[in-house]
Each structure stands twice: as structure tokens, then as C-alpha cells.
């Protein structure tokens, strides 16, 4: 280190030197926390580029952890909002899933469910096999885009907590005139985004009036790529009369009891051939899967944080080697080993804390941007922020222990010899 640099360091530690060595005959030297902080800030200011690069590793690790936890929490908040809006008291009755041939639900399934005690509303759909819907009569038969045609019983979107994006639901009567309601994905595939008197689709060799478009159904996303027709129209298209799913909304206090008896109500002689599920359970299971993935990403963020801590330790070791002359000057002025150790430890803590604060800001910003883009509520747990800052302090302390102890062990004579 040059003489000018030594004089600069000596000026920076002047206040500490006054507290340490200006009192003749003093028994103990004292260095206050304010003095250590000033020395720590001075040490960081003399190497801004190195400080930024070292703090960057800490910032990346903390930002990754905050963002992952924040996005996961925002997703959970959105799920809670959806479940609160849709309710968890919807049950779905379908054919039991098995490896052999399944038995279709009886044509009376919807009526049987609706008659049960504690059932508030019931509706159903039935797949019209072999029927397809096209934008016009010129579309080749093979280009059906996978759109299913569904016969309907009752008000399906009302039971499922769905909304109509435009128009109305089909007439409930079995003898209703030809008409069709499009699911959200089906409408997109057909290129229809609004309903008017001239909106029609081609099915069964004839034009059918489109009377409504559904918004996405959160509790039954498999219906989004379907079109819905009255049972009379479905019969003309070859419908066999068997519903493929019955949706029911029950008393929230009796969900378990109703769930246990619906299979027998639908098929008294073969209840094992009927499956009863709760759609909200599927949403909760998806959230549990997301939690596992979140844990993996948090682990990756922890590795980045560890790498950042190693970078801080490396920076502090190099700093100690470069500032041997400063250490010698301070020891000559009366500073003790613990003062030297505390100075470099405070520098390490300041360095990691700056990186941690920057990481928290970036992590929160990324979480907010992603949540807003998905129309989710922004939710960043306070424990994640506090834990991130706490982790940076621990990383900074651990990373600075060895360099600080090494600086404290430098003999004054060898340190001054470097001047």
C-alpha cells in the first residue's frame, strides 16, 4: 500500500485512534459501535466495484428465495379467493374409473341426485358421441379441433359457479328449439367472441343459433372445450340419453354425508360403478404439487445464497491482505486485536446486509410484477422478508469470521513493514 493510502487510512481511523491511544496511562482502550460503523462504511467505499460484485451474489440468492415464496403465496391467495367465490360444496357424479368397461350413468341420474336431502341444485351434461361443431359448412370434417358436443340438464354454470361471458344459457326444456352455448376454449377455437342474432355454427348438417358464450369454468375446466345444446337437439345428433356427469351443490354443512349416499342414490344396485368427487379437491391437490416445486426452487435460491456468502468471504480475505498497512497503523496507535477483528467483521456484515436488502427489493418487485400480470393478489409473507434479511446477517457473520480473525492475528511489526 502507498504512503498516501496509508495516510488516508490513518485519517479515517483518527477518531478511533483518539478513543484508543490519546489517553496517557489508560488501562483499556474502547471503540464504540459508531466508530466501527464509520470504519466499515469507509472500508466499503474505497472498493465500490468489488463491493457491488460481492453483494450481487447475496442479492441474487435472496431475490430468488423471496420471489419463489412470494409467487407461491400469491398463487395460494388466488386459490383461496377462487374457492371462497365458488365454494367447496360442489360434488360431481360420474362413471367410476376402472380398467375394464365402465357402466354409463342411468338417464335418471340427474333427477335422482336432485331429490336427495341437502342437495340445493343439480345439473348435468352428457357427451353426444360422434357429433361435431364447425364454424361453417366448408370446414373439412376432420378439423373439429377436439370440440365436444354436450347435452344439458338444468343450469350447469349456475351449479358450478360459472359465468356467461356473453348471451344466455340454453333453454332448460327437453323440447327447446335448436340452440348452442359455447365453452370458453370452444369459442376461441371457432373464432367467436360475441353473440348476436347472426351468430351461428354448423352441426349435424344444419345451422344452429349461438345464444351464449361461457367464461372459463374453474371447477370443471374439462368443459371449456365443449358446446352445449338442449337434449332435443342432442337427440337429433345421436345422443343416447345417458349423462356423463352430474354436478350438484349441497348444504355446506352436509357435504360428507351427501357424498356418501349419492352413489347409491344414482345406482342402487351397483353403487361401486358410480364415482363421486369434489372438484375443489383437485384444485387443492394442484396447489400441493406447486408447493413441492416451490420447495425445489427455494433450495436453488439457498445454493445461490451460499455461493454469495463464499464470494463475501473471498472479498474480505483479499481486503485483509491489501490493508495490512492500515492494520499496522491502527495497532501502533493502540488498537487491540479485538478492535481489528470487530472492524472487519462489521464490514462483512454491512456488505452482506446491503446485498440482502437489494435482494429483498428485487424479490418483492418480481413477485408484484408476476402476480399483477396474472391478476392475482400480491402476497409476500413477512416471515420470508425477515428470514431473508436474517439469513444475510448470518451469512455475513459466518463469511467474515475467518478474515476478521486473520486480520486480528497480524503482528504490528510485519504489518508496518508493508508500508
Tab-separated table of C-alpha atoms in Angstrom:
chain	number	residue	atom	x	y	z
A	1	UNK	CA	0.000	0.000	0.000
A	2	UNK	CA	1.370	3.507	-0.869
A	3	UNK	CA	2.171	6.110	1.735
A	4	UNK	CA	-0.754	8.232	0.520
A	5	UNK	CA	-3.132	5.330	1.017
A	6	UNK	CA	-1.760	4.733	4.484
A	7	UNK	CA	-2.255	8.392	5.369
A	8	UNK	CA	-5.853	8.178	4.067
A	9	UNK	CA	-6.499	5.118	6.211
A	10	UNK	CA	-4.913	6.766	9.191
A	11	UNK	CA	-7.176	9.793	8.726
A	12	UNK	CA	-10.221	7.553	8.534
A	13	UNK	CA	-9.337	5.886	11.791
A	14	UNK	CA	-8.362	9.082	13.531
A	15	UNK	CA	-11.457	9.201	15.662
A	16	UNK	CA	-10.843	5.627	16.743
A	17	UNK	CA	-7.191	6.364	17.428
A	18	UNK	CA	-8.247	9.233	19.658
A	19	UNK	CA	-10.503	6.900	21.595
A	20	UNK	CA	-7.835	4.246	21.762
A	21	UNK	CA	-4.463	5.901	22.221
A	22	UNK	CA	-4.818	9.561	23.173
A	23	UNK	CA	-5.335	8.949	26.871
A	24	UNK	CA	-1.958	8.556	28.535
A	25	UNK	CA	-1.892	5.789	31.069
A	26	UNK	CA	-5.299	4.470	30.087
A	27	UNK	CA	-5.804	0.928	31.225
A	28	UNK	CA	-8.264	-0.143	28.471
A	29	UNK	CA	-8.962	1.177	25.005
A	30	UNK	CA	-12.552	1.478	23.845
A	31	UNK	CA	-14.080	1.543	20.368
A	32	UNK	CA	-17.764	2.370	20.110
A	33	UNK	CA	-20.268	0.876	17.698
A	34	UNK	CA	-20.478	4.201	15.854
A	35	UNK	CA	-16.731	4.130	15.282
A	36	UNK	CA	-16.923	0.579	13.913
A	37	UNK	CA	-19.756	1.507	11.568
A	38	UNK	CA	-17.817	4.515	10.242
A	39	UNK	CA	-14.764	2.355	9.656
A	40	UNK	CA	-16.893	-0.312	7.975
A	41	UNK	CA	-18.525	2.190	5.621
A	42	UNK	CA	-15.139	3.709	4.815
A	43	UNK	CA	-13.721	0.271	4.003
A	44	UNK	CA	-16.586	-0.462	1.605
A	45	UNK	CA	-16.444	2.952	-0.072
A	46	UNK	CA	-12.806	2.516	-1.017
A	47	UNK	CA	-13.650	-0.547	-3.203
A	48	UNK	CA	-17.109	0.120	-4.710
A	49	UNK	CA	-16.794	-2.223	-7.715
A	50	UNK	CA	-15.706	-5.181	-5.625
A	51	UNK	CA	-18.425	-4.453	-3.079
A	52	UNK	CA	-21.136	-4.393	-5.764
A	53	UNK	CA	-19.975	-7.661	-7.324
A	54	UNK	CA	-19.740	-9.386	-3.935
A	55	UNK	CA	-23.131	-8.130	-2.788
A	56	UNK	CA	-24.632	-9.246	-6.111
A	57	UNK	CA	-24.285	-12.916	-5.183
A	58	UNK	CA	-26.159	-12.361	-1.906
A	59	UNK	CA	-28.791	-10.258	-3.700
A	60	UNK	CA	-29.450	-12.930	-6.330
A	61	UNK	CA	-29.918	-15.641	-3.712
A	62	UNK	CA	-32.270	-13.576	-1.544
A	63	UNK	CA	-34.208	-12.279	-4.568
A	64	UNK	CA	-34.716	-15.838	-5.832
A	65	UNK	CA	-35.971	-17.055	-2.470
A	66	UNK	CA	-38.282	-14.065	-1.891
A	67	UNK	CA	-39.686	-14.275	-5.431
A	68	UNK	CA	-40.348	-18.022	-5.238
A	69	UNK	CA	-42.039	-17.798	-1.843
A	70	UNK	CA	-43.948	-14.653	-2.848
A	71	UNK	CA	-45.248	-16.100	-6.119
A	72	UNK	CA	-46.270	-19.295	-4.338
A	73	UNK	CA	-48.073	-17.296	-1.638
A	74	UNK	CA	-49.802	-15.154	-4.273
A	75	UNK	CA	-50.932	-18.322	-6.047
A	76	UNK	CA	-52.343	-19.680	-2.783
A	77	UNK	CA	-54.114	-16.385	-2.112
A	78	UNK	CA	-55.692	-16.597	-5.573
A	79	UNK	CA	-56.755	-20.205	-4.910
A	80	UNK	CA	-58.329	-19.183	-1.604
A	81	UNK	CA	-60.146	-16.364	-3.382
A	82	UNK	CA	-61.432	-18.747	-6.063
A	83	UNK	CA	-62.576	-21.329	-3.529
A	84	UNK	CA	-64.286	-18.667	-1.437
A	85	UNK	CA	-66.116	-17.463	-4.542
A	86	UNK	CA	-67.002	-20.886	-5.947
A	87	UNK	CA	-67.466	-22.753	-2.683
A	88	UNK	CA	-66.273	-26.201	-1.693
A	89	UNK	CA	-69.756	-27.720	-1.574
A	90	UNK	CA	-69.936	-28.848	-5.215
A	91	UNK	CA	-69.931	-32.607	-5.855
A	92	UNK	CA	-69.523	-34.314	-9.236
A	93	UNK	CA	-71.097	-37.688	-10.042
A	94	UNK	CA	-69.521	-39.629	-12.912
A	95	UNK	CA	-68.905	-43.187	-14.049
A	96	UNK	CA	-66.440	-44.929	-11.721
A	97	UNK	CA	-62.930	-45.040	-13.163
A	98	UNK	CA	-61.812	-48.636	-13.756
A	99	UNK	CA	-59.576	-50.677	-16.041
A	100	UNK	CA	-62.458	-52.639	-17.502
A	101	UNK	CA	-65.626	-51.485	-19.223
A	102	UNK	CA	-67.425	-48.721	-17.339
A	103	UNK	CA	-71.171	-48.594	-16.913
A	104	UNK	CA	-72.799	-45.322	-18.014
A	105	UNK	CA	-74.906	-43.351	-15.577
A	106	UNK	CA	-78.633	-44.052	-15.887
A	107	UNK	CA	-80.767	-41.444	-17.730
A	108	UNK	CA	-82.472	-40.678	-14.383
A	109	UNK	CA	-79.208	-39.763	-12.639
A	110	UNK	CA	-79.840	-36.001	-12.529
A	111	UNK	CA	-83.353	-36.437	-11.110
A	112	UNK	CA	-82.111	-38.982	-8.566
A	113	UNK	CA	-79.441	-36.592	-7.322
A	114	UNK	CA	-81.808	-33.609	-7.211
A	115	UNK	CA	-84.218	-35.497	-4.948
A	116	UNK	CA	-81.638	-36.103	-2.221
A	117	UNK	CA	-81.913	-34.308	1.091
A	118	UNK	CA	-79.467	-31.380	1.500
A	119	UNK	CA	-78.987	-31.074	-2.277
A	120	UNK	CA	-79.626	-27.454	-3.205
A	121	UNK	CA	-79.224	-27.558	-7.001
A	122	UNK	CA	-78.301	-30.171	-9.595
A	123	UNK	CA	-77.424	-30.074	-13.293
A	124	UNK	CA	-75.806	-32.460	-15.732
A	125	UNK	CA	-74.164	-32.924	-19.107
A	126	UNK	CA	-73.978	-35.868	-21.468
A	127	UNK	CA	-71.485	-36.427	-24.274
A	128	UNK	CA	-73.034	-36.630	-27.733
A	129	UNK	CA	-70.689	-39.156	-29.324
A	130	UNK	CA	-69.847	-38.648	-32.976
A	131	UNK	CA	-71.228	-35.092	-33.108
A	132	UNK	CA	-69.005	-32.185	-34.155
A	133	UNK	CA	-69.381	-28.434	-34.474
A	134	UNK	CA	-67.785	-26.279	-37.189
A	135	UNK	CA	-67.575	-22.571	-37.925
A	136	UNK	CA	-69.241	-23.123	-41.290
A	137	UNK	CA	-70.209	-25.883	-43.719
A	138	UNK	CA	-66.962	-25.566	-45.687
A	139	UNK	CA	-64.666	-26.788	-42.869
A	140	UNK	CA	-63.391	-30.361	-43.537
A	141	UNK	CA	-64.978	-32.959	-41.269
A	142	UNK	CA	-61.645	-33.965	-39.697
A	143	UNK	CA	-60.874	-30.437	-38.458
A	144	UNK	CA	-63.193	-30.484	-35.443
A	145	UNK	CA	-60.488	-29.054	-33.079
A	146	UNK	CA	-61.489	-31.644	-30.464
A	147	UNK	CA	-64.667	-29.774	-29.525
A	148	UNK	CA	-67.197	-31.953	-27.673
A	149	UNK	CA	-70.963	-31.607	-28.015
A	150	UNK	CA	-72.793	-31.877	-24.683
A	151	UNK	CA	-76.473	-32.394	-23.927
A	152	UNK	CA	-77.600	-30.459	-20.865
A	153	UNK	CA	-79.844	-30.890	-17.832
A	154	UNK	CA	-80.533	-27.762	-15.796
A	155	UNK	CA	-78.344	-24.668	-15.355
A	156	UNK	CA	-74.779	-26.034	-15.418
A	157	UNK	CA	-72.891	-22.718	-14.951
A	158	UNK	CA	-75.133	-21.795	-12.012
A	159	UNK	CA	-74.297	-25.023	-10.159
A	160	UNK	CA	-70.578	-24.753	-10.964
A	161	UNK	CA	-70.319	-21.100	-10.027
A	162	UNK	CA	-69.531	-20.142	-13.629
A	163	UNK	CA	-70.376	-17.007	-15.557
A	164	UNK	CA	-71.565	-16.253	-19.064
A	165	UNK	CA	-69.122	-14.051	-20.956
A	166	UNK	CA	-71.918	-13.101	-23.349
A	167	UNK	CA	-75.518	-14.070	-24.064
A	168	UNK	CA	-77.544	-16.567	-22.028
A	169	UNK	CA	-77.713	-20.256	-21.115
A	170	UNK	CA	-79.678	-22.760	-23.213
A	171	UNK	CA	-83.397	-23.205	-22.611
A	172	UNK	CA	-83.808	-25.976	-19.984
A	173	UNK	CA	-86.706	-27.830	-21.590
A	174	UNK	CA	-86.090	-31.084	-23.428
A	175	UNK	CA	-88.208	-29.749	-26.320
A	176	UNK	CA	-86.345	-26.407	-26.578
A	177	UNK	CA	-85.560	-25.158	-30.103
A	178	UNK	CA	-82.128	-25.729	-31.633
A	179	UNK	CA	-79.534	-23.529	-29.927
A	180	UNK	CA	-75.982	-23.771	-28.640
A	181	UNK	CA	-73.787	-22.241	-25.918
A	182	UNK	CA	-70.026	-22.274	-26.444
A	183	UNK	CA	-67.429	-23.075	-23.797
A	184	UNK	CA	-64.577	-20.579	-23.424
A	185	UNK	CA	-61.984	-22.617	-25.344
A	186	UNK	CA	-64.510	-23.780	-27.922
A	187	UNK	CA	-65.471	-20.175	-28.675
A	188	UNK	CA	-61.798	-19.283	-29.180
A	189	UNK	CA	-61.257	-22.277	-31.457
A	190	UNK	CA	-64.290	-21.319	-33.548
A	191	UNK	CA	-63.249	-17.663	-33.699
A	192	UNK	CA	-66.393	-16.383	-31.961
A	193	UNK	CA	-66.031	-13.757	-29.233
A	194	UNK	CA	-69.515	-12.232	-29.109
A	195	UNK	CA	-73.129	-13.262	-29.649
A	196	UNK	CA	-75.621	-11.581	-31.968
A	197	UNK	CA	-78.691	-12.777	-33.928
A	198	UNK	CA	-76.471	-13.756	-36.875
A	199	UNK	CA	-74.008	-15.857	-34.854
A	200	UNK	CA	-74.383	-19.485	-35.911
A	201	UNK	CA	-72.369	-22.705	-36.093
A	202	UNK	CA	-72.674	-25.741	-38.347
A	203	UNK	CA	-73.547	-29.072	-36.705
A	204	UNK	CA	-75.498	-32.138	-37.753
A	205	UNK	CA	-75.817	-30.847	-41.317
A	206	UNK	CA	-77.610	-27.637	-40.316
A	207	UNK	CA	-77.060	-24.169	-38.911
A	208	UNK	CA	-77.700	-23.690	-35.178
A	209	UNK	CA	-78.056	-20.332	-33.405
A	210	UNK	CA	-75.385	-19.464	-30.812
A	211	UNK	CA	-77.118	-17.940	-27.780
A	212	UNK	CA	-74.242	-17.654	-25.298
A	213	UNK	CA	-70.522	-17.958	-24.541
A	214	UNK	CA	-69.260	-19.237	-21.192
A	215	UNK	CA	-66.369	-17.802	-19.230
A	216	UNK	CA	-63.771	-20.423	-18.130
A	217	UNK	CA	-65.180	-22.861	-15.561
A	218	UNK	CA	-62.748	-23.119	-12.650
A	219	UNK	CA	-64.405	-26.206	-11.157
A	220	UNK	CA	-64.836	-28.050	-14.470
A	221	UNK	CA	-62.087	-26.976	-16.893
A	222	UNK	CA	-62.727	-30.097	-18.992
A	223	UNK	CA	-65.949	-28.433	-20.177
A	224	UNK	CA	-64.240	-25.341	-21.570
A	225	UNK	CA	-63.686	-27.028	-24.946
A	226	UNK	CA	-67.322	-28.103	-25.237
A	227	UNK	CA	-70.509	-26.752	-26.758
A	228	UNK	CA	-73.841	-27.258	-25.003
A	229	UNK	CA	-77.186	-27.995	-26.630
A	230	UNK	CA	-80.690	-28.838	-25.359
A	231	UNK	CA	-81.482	-32.540	-25.097
A	232	UNK	CA	-83.889	-32.339	-28.037
A	233	UNK	CA	-81.114	-31.060	-30.306
A	234	UNK	CA	-78.746	-33.633	-28.809
A	235	UNK	CA	-81.208	-36.442	-29.604
A	236	UNK	CA	-81.283	-35.333	-33.252
A	237	UNK	CA	-77.455	-35.564	-33.217
A	238	UNK	CA	-77.496	-39.144	-31.913
A	239	UNK	CA	-77.391	-38.671	-28.128
A	240	UNK	CA	-78.068	-41.907	-26.193
A	241	UNK	CA	-79.702	-40.189	-23.191
A	242	UNK	CA	-77.056	-41.094	-20.564
A	243	UNK	CA	-75.463	-38.203	-18.659
A	244	UNK	CA	-71.687	-38.328	-18.380
A	245	UNK	CA	-71.501	-36.059	-15.318
A	246	UNK	CA	-73.947	-34.705	-12.756
A	247	UNK	CA	-72.971	-31.568	-10.829
A	248	UNK	CA	-74.664	-30.783	-7.544
A	249	UNK	CA	-74.336	-28.034	-4.975
A	250	UNK	CA	-75.180	-29.222	-1.472
A	251	UNK	CA	-75.567	-27.810	2.015
A	252	UNK	CA	-72.005	-26.854	3.095
A	253	UNK	CA	-72.596	-28.464	6.495
A	254	UNK	CA	-73.528	-31.844	4.988
A	255	UNK	CA	-71.026	-32.322	2.158
A	256	UNK	CA	-69.557	-35.533	3.598
A	257	UNK	CA	-72.963	-37.078	4.335
A	258	UNK	CA	-74.347	-36.330	0.870
A	259	UNK	CA	-71.151	-37.549	-0.759
A	260	UNK	CA	-71.526	-40.922	0.955
A	261	UNK	CA	-75.033	-41.572	-0.306
A	262	UNK	CA	-75.033	-40.111	-3.848
A	263	UNK	CA	-73.593	-43.233	-5.493
A	264	UNK	CA	-76.316	-45.450	-4.068
A	265	UNK	CA	-78.971	-42.881	-4.962
A	266	UNK	CA	-77.866	-42.887	-8.612
A	267	UNK	CA	-77.369	-46.648	-8.928
A	268	UNK	CA	-78.904	-48.580	-6.009
A	269	UNK	CA	-77.929	-51.980	-7.431
A	270	UNK	CA	-74.338	-51.114	-8.351
A	271	UNK	CA	-73.115	-48.119	-6.314
A	272	UNK	CA	-69.462	-49.082	-6.882
A	273	UNK	CA	-69.915	-48.246	-10.556
A	274	UNK	CA	-70.546	-44.593	-9.669
A	275	UNK	CA	-67.801	-42.161	-8.704
A	276	UNK	CA	-68.385	-39.076	-6.550
A	277	UNK	CA	-65.702	-36.391	-6.358
A	278	UNK	CA	-65.348	-32.845	-5.138
A	279	UNK	CA	-63.804	-30.512	-7.788
A	280	UNK	CA	-62.256	-28.233	-5.170
A	281	UNK	CA	-60.111	-31.183	-4.029
A	282	UNK	CA	-58.440	-31.190	-7.445
A	283	UNK	CA	-57.564	-27.510	-7.058
A	284	UNK	CA	-56.114	-28.192	-3.606
A	285	UNK	CA	-54.086	-31.117	-4.987
A	286	UNK	CA	-52.690	-28.885	-7.705
A	287	UNK	CA	-51.666	-26.393	-5.052
A	288	UNK	CA	-49.891	-29.167	-3.105
A	289	UNK	CA	-47.956	-30.055	-6.264
A	290	UNK	CA	-46.989	-26.410	-6.659
A	291	UNK	CA	-45.711	-26.449	-3.050
A	292	UNK	CA	-43.297	-29.287	-3.881
A	293	UNK	CA	-41.973	-27.377	-6.872
A	294	UNK	CA	-41.656	-24.258	-4.732
A	295	UNK	CA	-39.501	-26.161	-2.236
A	296	UNK	CA	-37.134	-27.143	-5.044
A	297	UNK	CA	-36.779	-23.542	-6.218
A	298	UNK	CA	-36.195	-22.317	-2.667
A	299	UNK	CA	-33.380	-24.860	-2.404
A	300	UNK	CA	-31.838	-23.478	-5.599
A	301	UNK	CA	-32.079	-19.979	-4.124
A	302	UNK	CA	-30.326	-21.260	-0.993
A	303	UNK	CA	-27.449	-22.581	-3.114
A	304	UNK	CA	-27.145	-19.160	-4.776
A	305	UNK	CA	-27.096	-17.577	-1.325
A	306	UNK	CA	-24.324	-19.942	-0.212
A	307	UNK	CA	-22.278	-19.059	-3.281
A	308	UNK	CA	-22.801	-15.388	-2.472
A	309	UNK	CA	-21.525	-15.993	1.069
A	310	UNK	CA	-18.380	-17.621	-0.312
A	311	UNK	CA	-17.912	-14.544	-2.508
A	312	UNK	CA	-18.148	-12.290	0.537
A	313	UNK	CA	-15.583	-14.382	2.400
A	314	UNK	CA	-13.218	-14.238	-0.582
A	315	UNK	CA	-13.615	-10.476	-0.831
A	316	UNK	CA	-12.880	-9.990	2.851
A	317	UNK	CA	-9.748	-12.203	2.722
A	318	UNK	CA	-8.363	-10.148	-0.159
A	319	UNK	CA	-9.281	-6.961	1.692
A	320	UNK	CA	-7.304	-8.061	4.743
A	321	UNK	CA	-4.230	-8.760	2.609
A	322	UNK	CA	-4.478	-5.375	0.900
A	323	UNK	CA	-4.911	-3.476	4.162
A	324	UNK	CA	-2.081	-4.904	6.209
A	325	UNK	CA	-0.514	-1.449	6.445
A	326	UNK	CA	-3.726	0.021	7.845
A	327	UNK	CA	-3.861	-2.745	10.424
A	328	UNK	CA	-0.272	-1.954	11.425
A	329	UNK	CA	-1.036	1.744	11.826
A	330	UNK	CA	-4.026	1.031	13.999
A	331	UNK	CA	-2.170	-1.451	16.159
A	332	UNK	CA	0.662	1.065	16.590
A	333	UNK	CA	-1.870	3.673	17.710
A	334	UNK	CA	-3.144	1.333	20.432
A	335	UNK	CA	-5.903	-0.729	18.830
A	336	UNK	CA	-6.212	-4.217	20.216
A	337	UNK	CA	-6.791	-7.432	18.323
A	338	UNK	CA	-10.497	-7.462	19.099
A	339	UNK	CA	-10.839	-3.954	17.615
A	340	UNK	CA	-9.265	-5.120	14.353
A	341	UNK	CA	-11.438	-8.249	14.373
A	342	UNK	CA	-14.611	-6.244	15.021
A	343	UNK	CA	-13.819	-3.760	12.248
A	344	UNK	CA	-13.525	-6.399	9.517
A	345	UNK	CA	-16.492	-8.359	10.892
A	346	UNK	CA	-18.658	-5.225	10.704
A	347	UNK	CA	-17.523	-4.676	7.103
A	348	UNK	CA	-18.577	-8.208	6.211
A	349	UNK	CA	-21.961	-7.739	7.893
A	350	UNK	CA	-22.545	-4.425	6.111
A	351	UNK	CA	-21.597	-5.970	2.773
A	352	UNK	CA	-23.988	-8.909	3.132
A	353	UNK	CA	-26.775	-6.723	4.567
A	354	UNK	CA	-26.590	-4.381	1.563
A	355	UNK	CA	-26.863	-7.387	-0.742
A	356	UNK	CA	-29.753	-8.781	1.295
A	357	UNK	CA	-31.703	-5.518	1.217
A	358	UNK	CA	-31.219	-5.245	-2.538
A	359	UNK	CA	-32.354	-8.874	-2.921
A	360	UNK	CA	-35.500	-8.265	-0.876
A	361	UNK	CA	-36.419	-5.241	-3.014
A	362	UNK	CA	-35.846	-7.174	-6.255
A	363	UNK	CA	-37.702	-10.245	-4.962
A	364	UNK	CA	-40.742	-8.230	-3.891
A	365	UNK	CA	-40.730	-6.345	-7.204
A	366	UNK	CA	-40.605	-9.592	-9.219
A	367	UNK	CA	-43.416	-11.087	-7.121
A	368	UNK	CA	-45.602	-7.999	-7.563
A	369	UNK	CA	-44.982	-7.833	-11.321
A	370	UNK	CA	-45.798	-11.525	-11.841
A	371	UNK	CA	-48.866	-11.507	-9.588
A	372	UNK	CA	-50.289	-8.399	-11.240
A	373	UNK	CA	-49.701	-9.879	-14.704
A	374	UNK	CA	-51.704	-12.960	-13.641
A	375	UNK	CA	-54.393	-10.829	-11.946
A	376	UNK	CA	-53.529	-12.387	-8.580
A	377	UNK	CA	-53.416	-10.632	-5.215
A	378	UNK	CA	-49.843	-9.734	-4.251
A	379	UNK	CA	-48.835	-11.708	-1.161
A	380	UNK	CA	-45.275	-11.616	0.201
A	381	UNK	CA	-45.109	-13.237	3.658
A	382	UNK	CA	-43.444	-11.112	6.310
A	383	UNK	CA	-41.570	-14.176	7.537
A	384	UNK	CA	-39.940	-14.548	4.125
A	385	UNK	CA	-38.659	-10.966	4.179
A	386	UNK	CA	-37.493	-11.224	7.789
A	387	UNK	CA	-35.977	-14.644	7.128
A	388	UNK	CA	-34.154	-13.358	4.060
A	389	UNK	CA	-32.616	-10.450	5.946
A	390	UNK	CA	-31.774	-12.729	8.865
A	391	UNK	CA	-30.082	-15.177	6.503
A	392	UNK	CA	-27.925	-12.406	5.048
A	393	UNK	CA	-26.789	-11.368	8.522
A	394	UNK	CA	-25.884	-14.956	9.380
A	395	UNK	CA	-24.111	-15.424	6.039
A	396	UNK	CA	-22.226	-12.155	6.512
A	397	UNK	CA	-21.182	-13.062	10.048
A	398	UNK	CA	-20.019	-16.556	9.130
A	399	UNK	CA	-18.256	-15.326	5.978
A	400	UNK	CA	-16.442	-12.615	7.904
A	401	UNK	CA	-15.249	-14.674	10.879
A	402	UNK	CA	-12.128	-16.120	9.283
A	403	UNK	CA	-10.973	-12.915	7.532
A	404	UNK	CA	-11.599	-10.903	10.719
A	405	UNK	CA	-9.687	-13.393	12.859
A	406	UNK	CA	-6.854	-13.422	10.331
A	407	UNK	CA	-6.617	-9.635	10.392
A	408	UNK	CA	-6.538	-9.629	14.189
A	409	UNK	CA	-3.584	-12.034	14.212
A	410	UNK	CA	-1.369	-9.853	12.008
A	411	UNK	CA	1.638	-8.692	14.106
A	412	UNK	CA	2.055	-4.897	14.102
A	413	UNK	CA	5.705	-5.086	13.070
A	414	UNK	CA	5.054	-7.181	9.962
A	415	UNK	CA	2.038	-5.043	9.088
A	416	UNK	CA	4.077	-1.815	9.294
A	417	UNK	CA	6.822	-3.397	7.223
A	418	UNK	CA	4.380	-3.422	4.300
A	419	UNK	CA	4.171	0.376	4.321
